[in-house]
Amino acid sequence: MEIYRLSAIDIKEGILKGDFKVKEVVEAYLKRIEETEKKIDALLFVNSEQALKQAEEMDKKGPDPEKKLWGVPVVVKDVLTTRDIKTTCASKMLENFVPFYDSEVVKRLKESGAIIIAKSNMDEFAMGSSTENSAFKITKNPWDLTRVPGGSSGGSAASTAAYQCPVSIGTDTGGSIRQPAAFCGVVGLKPTYGRVSRFGLIAYGSSLDQAGPITRSAKDAALVLSVIAGKDPKDSTSSSEPVPDYLALIDNFKDLKGVKIALPKEYWEYELDKDIDKKSKEFFELLKSLGAELVSISLPHTKYAVATYYIIVMAEASSNLARYDGVRYGYRAKDVKELIKMYTKSRSEGFGFEVQRRIILGTYVLSAGYYDAYYKKAAQVRRLIRDDFLSAFNSCDVILTPVSPILPFRLKEKIEDPLQMYLADIFSCGLNLSGLPGLSFPIGLGEREKLPVGVQFIAPPFKEEVLLGIYNKVEKELTPLPEPYGLVS
Ligand code: GLN
């Protein structure tokens, strides 16, 4: 098998056994990137030089079996700071920002022997569901180059799906790991809020943002999570909950007999794309045949999730993005003599349209006259949504839902209609509001459109091993997806 098709686990194994060198791994991926990037435009920067240099140094030293990701190339979403590598958030505002420090996620990846091979495209400041809000390029879905890869981590998901890397890192504020993973036919894990440090994750909605792995298998996701999870004194919201050995735990997970999987009726009775509906029903049968018990539940506040999410996330975004004023950092407009004009012009020119829309709406919901009616009310409803989930877990192990009501849509199809785009987050954002972990994974290709269909498992806080353990069993029973059609020439 070509090196670039291997899993992260097999890459490390192969290097330890002496089957190939780190340098060969990096070269294989760089070549693959060169071949596929013209088609999908998933990356903003390819770190060829540094990656090759690091590989040579690692080969000189020899493999270190203690390092969990020794020699594994990783693509990182361009919202996570990387020392000496430009970090743009796909925004003109940060077009020339070269951080002098690594985000905690990147630091931990590097310490475990991973190689940062590229930075991936995204919606500007992670705002969007299609990656079309990038100031720099439009990423295409590897399954159909006329469609979006999802967003905002569309570059990361497309890159993993196209075998440009075994593992990429995305971030998820309202669905941005899970939805693009579903659109591209790969596995996306959004950890519990606080499981992974947000230090160096350029803030969008601070009470919602979490970074997590996008992989092609449950095991790779477990391995990467065990590297990036854990308390970080630099992020006071990171949790000191001990980090288990996820890989060992999911290996110990015996079978699905007696596992209770809940199907929320508000999600499954929603109008779903026919392919998603049909594939999901087949999947229910598979789960039952493996011994799982499927129960119906109600999450009554589901209908408020999108409105609540967008009020809270825009409020937080408007506050977080206030720092880009052209003085302390970011783009500065030319030829303005007066301070206020300089702020206004820098922000008008530096931010794209969607980001400006959100700053305006966020400022509005936080303003003195409207705070109680919008922000405060949303904060209250947020608690009700979380309570729905937590009480559901009294009677089940995991909840199973669709990731998105729609399949990957065509490029430009929804960009003029932001409300439609927001509404499609209905199944993903409730989980972020509740701080819960979720795992999105492919269950096959739709019959009509031949596009990947993904569903997600949701677990109680800090129960990532349950999500991964169940999926690891199911994965073996699902037909593996073929080579993404957009890449077969
Ligand atoms: N689509 C959602 C939004 O635009 C989610 C984005 C995300 O998770 N970063 O806010």
Short mmCIF file of C-alpha atoms and ligand atoms in Angstrom, two decimals:
data_model
loop_
_atom_site.label_atom_id
_atom_site.label_comp_id
_atom_site.label_asym_id
_atom_site.label_seq_id
_atom_site.Cartn_x
_atom_site.Cartn_y
_atom_site.Cartn_z
CA MET A 1 0.00 0.00 0.00
CA GLU A 2 1.22 3.54 -0.73
CA ILE A 3 2.50 5.26 2.40
CA TYR A 4 0.02 8.11 2.07
CA ARG A 5 -2.90 5.74 2.47
CA LEU A 6 -1.75 4.43 5.85
CA SER A 7 -3.32 5.39 9.15
CA ALA A 8 -1.38 7.44 11.71
CA ILE A 9 -0.99 4.31 13.82
CA ASP A 10 0.44 2.32 10.92
CA ILE A 11 2.80 5.11 9.94
CA LYS A 12 4.32 5.17 13.38
CA GLU A 13 4.48 1.36 13.47
CA GLY A 14 6.11 1.25 10.05
CA ILE A 15 8.80 3.70 11.11
CA LEU A 16 9.47 1.82 14.35
CA LYS A 17 9.79 -1.46 12.47
CA GLY A 18 12.16 0.14 10.00
CA ASP A 19 9.83 -0.34 6.99
CA PHE A 20 10.37 3.29 6.01
CA LYS A 21 11.97 6.48 7.26
CA VAL A 22 10.24 9.64 8.47
CA LYS A 23 11.64 11.40 5.43
CA GLU A 24 9.97 8.93 3.08
CA VAL A 25 6.68 9.53 4.86
CA VAL A 26 6.96 13.29 4.53
CA GLU A 27 7.99 13.01 0.88
CA ALA A 28 5.07 10.71 0.12
CA TYR A 29 2.62 13.22 1.57
CA LEU A 30 4.22 16.23 -0.08
CA LYS A 31 3.92 14.45 -3.41
CA ARG A 32 0.30 13.58 -2.72
CA ILE A 33 -0.39 17.19 -1.77
CA GLU A 34 1.13 18.34 -5.03
CA GLU A 35 -1.02 15.93 -7.02
CA THR A 36 -4.32 16.66 -5.32
CA GLU A 37 -4.07 20.28 -4.24
CA LYS A 38 -4.76 21.67 -7.73
CA LYS A 39 -8.12 19.96 -7.57
CA ILE A 40 -9.28 20.69 -4.03
CA ASP A 41 -7.43 23.82 -2.81
CA ALA A 42 -7.57 22.66 0.80
CA LEU A 43 -4.36 24.27 2.05
CA LEU A 44 -3.17 27.81 2.69
CA PHE A 45 0.45 26.96 3.32
CA VAL A 46 2.53 23.82 2.75
CA ASN A 47 5.36 23.58 5.23
CA SER A 48 7.62 21.53 2.92
CA GLU A 49 11.00 22.88 3.93
CA GLN A 50 10.59 22.71 7.69
CA ALA A 51 8.82 19.35 7.48
CA LEU A 52 11.64 17.77 5.47
CA LYS A 53 14.26 19.23 7.77
CA GLN A 54 12.46 17.94 10.83
CA ALA A 55 12.12 14.51 9.20
CA GLU A 56 15.86 14.33 8.52
CA GLU A 57 16.66 15.28 12.11
CA MET A 58 14.26 12.66 13.41
CA ASP A 59 15.76 9.97 11.19
CA LYS A 60 19.22 10.88 12.44
CA LYS A 61 18.08 10.46 16.04
CA GLY A 62 16.16 7.26 15.38
CA PRO A 63 12.58 6.46 16.35
CA ASP A 64 11.31 7.06 19.86
CA PRO A 65 8.56 4.53 20.67
CA GLU A 66 7.36 6.67 23.59
CA LYS A 67 6.28 9.43 21.22
CA LYS A 68 2.75 8.67 20.17
CA LEU A 69 2.80 10.40 16.78
CA TRP A 70 6.40 9.81 15.76
CA GLY A 71 6.75 10.81 12.11
CA VAL A 72 3.04 11.40 11.55
CA PRO A 73 2.27 14.35 9.25
CA VAL A 74 -0.57 16.55 10.51
CA VAL A 75 -2.46 19.35 8.75
CA VAL A 76 -3.56 22.11 11.12
CA LYS A 77 -6.44 24.52 10.59
CA ASP A 78 -5.13 28.04 10.12
CA VAL A 79 -6.92 29.25 13.26
CA LEU A 80 -4.31 27.60 15.51
CA THR A 81 -1.09 29.51 15.99
CA THR A 82 2.09 27.93 14.69
CA ARG A 83 5.44 29.39 15.66
CA ASP A 84 7.24 30.98 12.70
CA ILE A 85 4.48 29.85 10.34
CA LYS A 86 1.89 32.32 9.15
CA THR A 87 -1.49 31.96 10.86
CA THR A 88 -4.14 33.88 8.99
CA CYS A 89 -7.58 32.62 10.05
CA ALA A 90 -8.21 32.89 6.30
CA SER A 91 -8.61 36.62 6.83
CA LYS A 92 -7.02 39.62 5.22
CA MET A 93 -6.88 40.97 8.77
CA LEU A 94 -4.17 38.45 9.72
CA GLU A 95 -2.69 37.93 6.26
CA ASN A 96 0.83 38.68 7.49
CA PHE A 97 0.63 37.40 11.05
CA VAL A 98 3.56 35.17 11.95
CA PRO A 99 3.08 34.02 15.56
CA PHE A 100 6.08 33.73 17.86
CA TYR A 101 4.47 30.89 19.80
CA ASP A 102 2.73 27.59 19.17
CA SER A 103 -0.83 26.98 20.26
CA GLU A 104 -0.97 24.33 22.99
CA VAL A 105 -2.47 21.84 20.53
CA VAL A 106 0.40 22.32 18.09
CA LYS A 107 2.96 22.24 20.90
CA ARG A 108 1.63 18.89 22.11
CA LEU A 109 1.51 17.49 18.59
CA LYS A 110 5.14 18.46 18.03
CA GLU A 111 6.22 17.06 21.38
CA SER A 112 4.67 13.74 20.45
CA GLY A 113 6.75 13.58 17.25
CA ALA A 114 4.12 14.80 14.78
CA ILE A 115 5.15 16.91 11.80
CA ILE A 116 3.11 19.97 10.90
CA ILE A 117 2.98 19.52 7.16
CA ALA A 118 0.49 22.26 6.21
CA LYS A 119 -2.04 24.83 7.39
CA SER A 120 -5.53 24.42 6.05
CA ASN A 121 -8.12 26.71 4.55
CA MET A 122 -11.23 27.65 6.54
CA ASP A 123 -14.07 30.12 6.75
CA GLU A 124 -12.70 33.46 7.88
CA PHE A 125 -12.32 33.36 11.68
CA ALA A 126 -14.19 30.03 11.58
CA MET A 127 -17.46 31.74 10.69
CA GLY A 128 -19.36 29.66 8.19
CA SER A 129 -20.40 26.20 7.08
CA SER A 130 -18.87 25.93 3.62
CA THR A 131 -15.30 27.35 3.70
CA GLU A 132 -16.50 29.85 1.08
CA ASN A 133 -15.91 32.70 3.54
CA SER A 134 -12.14 32.34 3.19
CA ALA A 135 -10.44 35.51 1.99
CA PHE A 136 -7.92 33.44 0.00
CA LYS A 137 -9.32 30.43 -1.82
CA ILE A 138 -12.32 28.19 -2.34
CA THR A 139 -11.87 24.61 -1.21
CA LYS A 140 -13.69 21.91 -3.15
CA ASN A 141 -15.21 18.70 -1.88
CA PRO A 142 -12.99 15.75 -2.95
CA TRP A 143 -16.13 13.71 -3.73
CA ASP A 144 -17.46 16.27 -6.18
CA LEU A 145 -15.36 19.27 -7.13
CA THR A 146 -18.43 21.38 -7.81
CA ARG A 147 -19.55 21.13 -4.18
CA VAL A 148 -18.46 22.60 -0.87
CA PRO A 149 -16.42 20.58 1.63
CA GLY A 150 -18.48 22.01 4.53
CA GLY A 151 -17.04 24.34 7.08
CA SER A 152 -15.55 26.02 8.80
CA SER A 153 -12.81 23.33 8.93
CA GLY A 154 -13.45 22.45 5.27
CA GLY A 155 -9.76 22.56 4.38
CA SER A 156 -8.85 20.10 7.13
CA ALA A 157 -11.65 17.69 6.28
CA ALA A 158 -11.02 17.81 2.51
CA SER A 159 -7.31 17.31 3.14
CA THR A 160 -7.85 14.19 5.26
CA ALA A 161 -10.38 12.83 2.76
CA ALA A 162 -7.93 13.36 -0.10
CA TYR A 163 -5.15 11.49 1.74
CA GLN A 164 -3.02 14.62 1.96
CA CYS A 165 -2.47 13.66 5.60
CA PRO A 166 -3.58 10.84 7.88
CA VAL A 167 -4.78 13.34 10.47
CA SER A 168 -5.82 16.97 10.47
CA ILE A 169 -6.88 19.28 13.24
CA GLY A 170 -10.10 21.27 13.03
CA THR A 171 -12.00 23.43 15.46
CA ASP A 172 -15.68 23.21 16.30
CA THR A 173 -17.72 26.11 17.66
CA GLY A 174 -21.11 25.09 16.28
CA GLY A 175 -20.30 22.07 14.13
CA SER A 176 -17.14 22.97 12.24
CA ILE A 177 -15.33 19.68 12.80
CA ARG A 178 -18.32 17.38 12.49
CA GLN A 179 -20.16 18.91 9.53
CA PRO A 180 -17.16 19.10 7.15
CA ALA A 181 -16.13 15.60 8.28
CA ALA A 182 -19.62 14.39 7.30
CA PHE A 183 -19.49 16.27 3.98
CA CYS A 184 -16.10 14.77 3.11
CA GLY A 185 -16.66 11.22 4.37
CA VAL A 186 -14.17 11.27 7.25
CA VAL A 187 -14.24 11.03 11.05
CA GLY A 188 -14.46 14.21 13.14
CA LEU A 189 -14.27 14.41 16.91
CA LYS A 190 -15.40 17.47 18.85
CA PRO A 191 -14.15 16.93 22.40
CA THR A 192 -15.93 18.00 25.60
CA TYR A 193 -15.53 21.73 26.24
CA GLY A 194 -12.37 22.04 28.34
CA ARG A 195 -10.88 18.71 27.24
CA VAL A 196 -8.39 20.42 24.90
CA SER A 197 -6.58 23.68 25.65
CA ARG A 198 -7.71 26.73 23.69
CA PHE A 199 -4.39 28.50 24.19
CA GLY A 200 -3.36 29.78 20.76
CA LEU A 201 -6.72 28.92 19.20
CA ILE A 202 -7.69 32.30 17.80
CA ALA A 203 -10.97 33.00 19.53
CA TYR A 204 -14.35 33.02 17.80
CA GLY A 205 -16.87 31.99 20.49
CA SER A 206 -14.80 31.38 23.59
CA SER A 207 -17.45 29.47 25.53
CA LEU A 208 -17.93 27.10 22.58
CA ASP A 209 -14.62 26.68 20.68
CA GLN A 210 -12.83 23.32 20.89
CA ALA A 211 -10.12 21.81 18.70
CA GLY A 212 -10.22 18.15 17.73
CA PRO A 213 -8.95 15.57 15.25
CA ILE A 214 -10.27 14.78 11.77
CA THR A 215 -9.13 11.30 10.76
CA ARG A 216 -10.13 8.28 8.71
CA SER A 217 -10.58 5.92 11.68
CA ALA A 218 -11.77 5.72 15.27
CA LYS A 219 -8.35 4.58 16.44
CA ASP A 220 -6.48 7.48 14.89
CA ALA A 221 -8.95 9.89 16.49
CA ALA A 222 -8.38 8.18 19.87
CA LEU A 223 -4.62 8.39 19.47
CA VAL A 224 -4.61 12.08 18.54
CA LEU A 225 -7.03 12.98 21.32
CA SER A 226 -4.76 11.33 23.86
CA VAL A 227 -1.97 13.64 22.66
CA ILE A 228 -3.83 16.96 22.58
CA ALA A 229 -6.15 16.55 25.61
CA GLY A 230 -5.38 17.65 29.15
CA LYS A 231 -5.05 20.51 31.59
CA ASP A 232 -3.08 23.55 30.45
CA PRO A 233 -2.36 26.27 32.99
CA LYS A 234 -2.44 28.77 30.11
CA ASP A 235 -6.17 28.11 29.56
CA SER A 236 -8.19 28.42 32.75
CA THR A 237 -11.17 26.74 31.10
CA SER A 238 -9.18 23.59 30.34
CA SER A 239 -10.17 20.71 32.59
CA SER A 240 -8.01 18.82 35.05
CA GLU A 241 -10.07 15.69 34.46
CA PRO A 242 -7.38 12.99 33.93
CA VAL A 243 -6.71 11.97 30.31
CA PRO A 244 -7.29 8.25 29.89
CA ASP A 245 -5.47 6.07 27.37
CA TYR A 246 -8.23 6.33 24.78
CA LEU A 247 -6.64 3.79 22.48
CA ALA A 248 -6.43 1.14 25.18
CA LEU A 249 -9.97 1.90 26.36
CA ILE A 250 -11.52 1.51 22.95
CA ASP A 251 -9.61 -1.70 22.36
CA ASN A 252 -11.09 -3.06 25.58
CA PHE A 253 -14.61 -2.14 24.52
CA LYS A 254 -16.07 -5.59 23.89
CA ASP A 255 -19.25 -5.28 21.86
CA LEU A 256 -22.51 -3.43 21.44
CA LYS A 257 -24.66 -5.87 23.40
CA GLY A 258 -26.79 -3.94 25.85
CA VAL A 259 -25.51 -0.54 24.67
CA LYS A 260 -28.41 1.91 24.73
CA ILE A 261 -28.47 4.33 21.82
CA ALA A 262 -31.07 7.09 21.92
CA LEU A 263 -32.69 8.63 18.84
CA PRO A 264 -34.09 12.10 19.56
CA LYS A 265 -37.38 12.49 17.73
CA GLU A 266 -36.90 16.23 17.13
CA TYR A 267 -33.83 15.38 15.06
CA TRP A 268 -35.05 12.35 13.16
CA GLU A 269 -38.50 13.78 12.40
CA TYR A 270 -36.94 16.88 10.86
CA GLU A 271 -37.04 17.08 7.08
CA LEU A 272 -33.89 15.24 6.04
CA ASP A 273 -32.35 14.75 2.64
CA LYS A 274 -33.62 11.42 1.30
CA ASP A 275 -30.16 9.89 1.06
CA ILE A 276 -29.42 10.80 4.67
CA ASP A 277 -32.76 9.39 5.80
CA LYS A 278 -32.34 6.12 3.94
CA LYS A 279 -28.72 5.50 4.89
CA SER A 280 -29.45 6.30 8.52
CA LYS A 281 -32.30 3.81 8.65
CA GLU A 282 -30.00 1.11 7.28
CA PHE A 283 -27.50 2.11 9.94
CA PHE A 284 -30.10 1.69 12.70
CA GLU A 285 -30.59 -1.90 11.52
CA LEU A 286 -26.87 -2.52 11.59
CA LEU A 287 -26.66 -1.24 15.17
CA LYS A 288 -29.53 -3.50 16.21
CA SER A 289 -27.93 -6.51 14.53
CA LEU A 290 -24.81 -5.85 16.59
CA GLY A 291 -26.84 -6.03 19.79
CA ALA A 292 -27.43 -2.34 20.52
CA GLU A 293 -30.77 -1.25 21.90
CA LEU A 294 -32.31 1.75 20.13
CA VAL A 295 -34.65 3.93 22.17
CA SER A 296 -36.61 7.02 21.20
CA ILE A 297 -36.18 10.16 23.29
CA SER A 298 -37.22 13.80 23.18
CA LEU A 299 -34.95 16.84 23.38
CA PRO A 300 -37.76 19.41 23.56
CA HIS A 301 -35.68 22.58 23.24
CA THR A 302 -34.02 21.54 19.97
CA LYS A 303 -36.03 24.09 17.98
CA TYR A 304 -34.34 26.95 19.85
CA ALA A 305 -30.78 25.70 19.30
CA VAL A 306 -29.94 27.65 16.13
CA ALA A 307 -31.31 30.97 17.41
CA THR A 308 -29.64 30.53 20.79
CA TYR A 309 -26.34 29.53 19.23
CA TYR A 310 -26.21 32.46 16.81
CA ILE A 311 -27.03 35.02 19.50
CA ILE A 312 -24.35 33.70 21.81
CA VAL A 313 -21.68 33.08 19.20
CA MET A 314 -22.12 36.49 17.56
CA ALA A 315 -22.04 38.22 20.95
CA GLU A 316 -18.79 36.49 21.81
CA ALA A 317 -17.35 37.07 18.35
CA SER A 318 -18.08 40.79 18.47
CA SER A 319 -16.20 41.02 21.72
CA ASN A 320 -13.30 38.74 20.69
CA LEU A 321 -12.77 40.50 17.39
CA ALA A 322 -12.65 43.95 18.98
CA ARG A 323 -8.91 43.47 19.35
CA TYR A 324 -8.27 43.80 15.62
CA ASP A 325 -8.07 47.55 15.55
CA GLY A 326 -5.11 48.10 13.25
CA VAL A 327 -2.99 49.21 16.20
CA ARG A 328 -2.17 46.20 18.31
CA TYR A 329 -2.37 43.69 15.56
CA GLY A 330 -3.80 42.97 12.21
CA TYR A 331 -4.21 44.85 8.99
CA ARG A 332 -3.93 48.63 9.09
CA ALA A 333 -5.59 50.82 6.45
CA LYS A 334 -3.26 53.15 4.59
CA ASP A 335 -3.35 56.93 4.45
CA VAL A 336 -5.72 57.72 7.31
CA LYS A 337 -4.76 60.49 9.66
CA GLU A 338 -7.41 60.25 12.33
CA LEU A 339 -7.66 57.46 14.95
CA ILE A 340 -11.36 56.59 14.71
CA LYS A 341 -11.22 56.65 10.91
CA MET A 342 -8.20 54.38 11.04
CA TYR A 343 -10.10 51.86 13.18
CA THR A 344 -13.14 51.95 10.93
CA LYS A 345 -11.24 51.73 7.68
CA SER A 346 -8.91 48.97 8.92
CA ARG A 347 -11.81 46.86 10.13
CA SER A 348 -13.93 47.52 7.02
CA GLU A 349 -11.08 46.55 4.72
CA GLY A 350 -9.58 43.77 6.84
CA PHE A 351 -12.72 41.78 7.65
CA GLY A 352 -14.86 40.01 5.09
CA PHE A 353 -18.58 40.49 4.74
CA GLU A 354 -19.77 37.62 6.96
CA VAL A 355 -17.42 38.58 9.79
CA GLN A 356 -18.68 42.17 9.67
CA ARG A 357 -22.28 40.98 9.71
CA ARG A 358 -21.59 38.96 12.85
CA ILE A 359 -19.76 41.77 14.62
CA ILE A 360 -22.70 44.08 13.98
CA LEU A 361 -25.31 41.56 15.14
CA GLY A 362 -23.22 40.58 18.15
CA THR A 363 -22.78 44.18 19.20
CA TYR A 364 -26.53 44.67 18.84
CA VAL A 365 -27.52 41.73 21.08
CA LEU A 366 -25.10 42.94 23.75
CA SER A 367 -26.19 46.58 23.64
CA ALA A 368 -27.77 48.15 26.75
CA GLY A 369 -31.30 48.21 25.37
CA TYR A 370 -31.33 44.66 23.97
CA TYR A 371 -29.07 42.65 26.26
CA ASP A 372 -31.91 41.26 28.40
CA ALA A 373 -34.13 40.45 25.45
CA TYR A 374 -31.45 38.63 23.44
CA TYR A 375 -28.19 37.73 25.11
CA LYS A 376 -29.57 37.04 28.58
CA LYS A 377 -32.51 35.09 27.22
CA ALA A 378 -30.19 33.03 25.00
CA ALA A 379 -27.98 32.25 27.99
CA GLN A 380 -31.06 30.96 29.83
CA VAL A 381 -32.27 28.85 26.92
CA ARG A 382 -28.75 27.48 26.54
CA ARG A 383 -29.09 25.94 30.01
CA LEU A 384 -32.42 24.34 29.07
CA ILE A 385 -30.83 22.79 25.97
CA ARG A 386 -28.01 21.38 28.09
CA ASP A 387 -30.49 20.04 30.65
CA ASP A 388 -32.36 18.24 27.86
CA PHE A 389 -29.19 16.37 26.93
CA LEU A 390 -28.10 15.62 30.47
CA SER A 391 -31.44 14.20 31.50
CA ALA A 392 -31.53 12.09 28.31
CA PHE A 393 -28.28 10.46 29.41
CA ASN A 394 -30.09 9.01 32.46
CA SER A 395 -31.64 6.51 30.08
CA CYS A 396 -28.98 5.91 27.40
CA ASP A 397 -25.25 5.59 26.77
CA VAL A 398 -25.08 7.74 23.67
CA ILE A 399 -27.40 9.79 21.49
CA LEU A 400 -27.40 9.26 17.72
CA THR A 401 -28.34 12.10 15.38
CA PRO A 402 -27.76 13.28 11.82
CA VAL A 403 -24.91 15.80 11.50
CA SER A 404 -26.63 17.95 8.90
CA PRO A 405 -30.07 17.80 7.30
CA ILE A 406 -28.49 18.30 3.88
CA LEU A 407 -25.76 16.76 1.73
CA PRO A 408 -22.76 18.79 0.51
CA PHE A 409 -24.33 21.59 -1.51
CA ARG A 410 -22.99 23.24 -4.64
CA LEU A 411 -20.39 25.99 -4.50
CA LYS A 412 -22.11 29.43 -4.33
CA GLU A 413 -25.52 27.77 -3.82
CA LYS A 414 -26.12 29.18 -0.34
CA ILE A 415 -23.59 31.93 0.09
CA GLU A 416 -26.14 34.64 -0.70
CA ASP A 417 -28.59 33.25 1.84
CA PRO A 418 -26.90 33.25 5.25
CA LEU A 419 -30.08 32.30 7.07
CA GLN A 420 -30.34 29.03 5.12
CA MET A 421 -26.72 28.34 5.95
CA TYR A 422 -27.30 29.04 9.68
CA LEU A 423 -30.40 26.85 9.79
CA ALA A 424 -28.42 23.87 8.52
CA ASP A 425 -26.48 23.91 11.83
CA ILE A 426 -29.60 22.67 13.64
CA PHE A 427 -28.12 19.27 14.56
CA SER A 428 -24.60 20.36 15.36
CA CYS A 429 -24.75 23.50 17.50
CA GLY A 430 -26.86 22.22 20.43
CA LEU A 431 -23.96 20.05 21.44
CA ASN A 432 -21.55 23.02 21.62
CA LEU A 433 -24.04 25.02 23.66
CA SER A 434 -24.07 22.08 26.07
CA GLY A 435 -20.29 21.54 26.12
CA LEU A 436 -20.70 17.88 25.14
CA PRO A 437 -18.44 15.67 23.02
CA GLY A 438 -19.61 14.50 19.60
CA LEU A 439 -18.20 12.17 16.97
CA SER A 440 -19.20 12.42 13.34
CA PHE A 441 -18.45 9.50 11.04
CA PRO A 442 -19.40 8.29 7.56
CA ILE A 443 -21.99 5.54 7.18
CA GLY A 444 -21.77 5.21 3.41
CA LEU A 445 -22.59 6.96 0.16
CA GLY A 446 -26.07 8.13 -0.69
CA GLU A 447 -27.86 6.24 -3.43
CA ARG A 448 -29.08 9.24 -5.44
CA GLU A 449 -26.18 11.63 -5.15
CA LYS A 450 -23.30 9.26 -4.36
CA LEU A 451 -22.09 11.69 -1.70
CA PRO A 452 -20.94 10.75 1.81
CA VAL A 453 -23.55 10.56 4.55
CA GLY A 454 -22.43 11.16 8.13
CA VAL A 455 -24.13 10.75 11.49
CA GLN A 456 -22.97 11.64 14.98
CA PHE A 457 -22.83 10.07 18.40
CA ILE A 458 -23.12 12.40 21.40
CA ALA A 459 -21.93 11.34 24.86
CA PRO A 460 -22.00 12.79 28.39
CA PRO A 461 -19.13 15.16 29.30
CA PHE A 462 -15.67 13.53 29.23
CA LYS A 463 -16.96 10.26 27.80
CA GLU A 464 -15.06 10.49 24.51
CA GLU A 465 -13.96 6.88 24.93
CA VAL A 466 -17.60 5.76 24.73
CA LEU A 467 -18.09 7.55 21.40
CA LEU A 468 -14.85 6.17 20.03
CA GLY A 469 -15.37 2.69 21.46
CA ILE A 470 -18.80 2.27 19.91
CA TYR A 471 -17.74 3.67 16.58
CA ASN A 472 -14.60 1.52 16.53
CA LYS A 473 -16.82 -1.58 16.65
CA VAL A 474 -19.26 -0.26 14.06
CA GLU A 475 -16.56 0.93 11.67
CA LYS A 476 -15.49 -2.62 10.94
CA GLU A 477 -19.03 -3.52 9.85
CA LEU A 478 -19.48 -0.63 7.44
CA THR A 479 -18.37 -0.87 3.83
CA PRO A 480 -15.23 1.25 3.43
CA LEU A 481 -15.69 4.27 1.17
CA PRO A 482 -14.03 4.17 -2.25
CA GLU A 483 -11.50 6.75 -3.48
CA PRO A 484 -13.25 10.16 -3.49
CA TYR A 485 -14.76 10.52 -6.97
CA GLY A 486 -13.46 14.04 -7.56
CA LEU A 487 -9.89 12.76 -7.35
CA VAL A 488 -10.28 9.91 -9.80
CA SER A 489 -9.28 11.35 -13.13
N1 GLN B 1 -21.47 27.15 11.01
C1 GLN B 1 -21.30 27.65 12.34
C2 GLN B 1 -21.00 29.11 12.31
O1 GLN B 1 -20.92 29.65 11.27
C3 GLN B 1 -20.24 26.87 13.06
C4 GLN B 1 -18.88 27.37 12.85
C5 GLN B 1 -17.86 26.69 13.70
O2 GLN B 1 -18.12 25.66 14.34
N2 GLN B 1 -16.69 27.28 13.76
O3 GLN B 1 -20.86 29.75 13.31
#
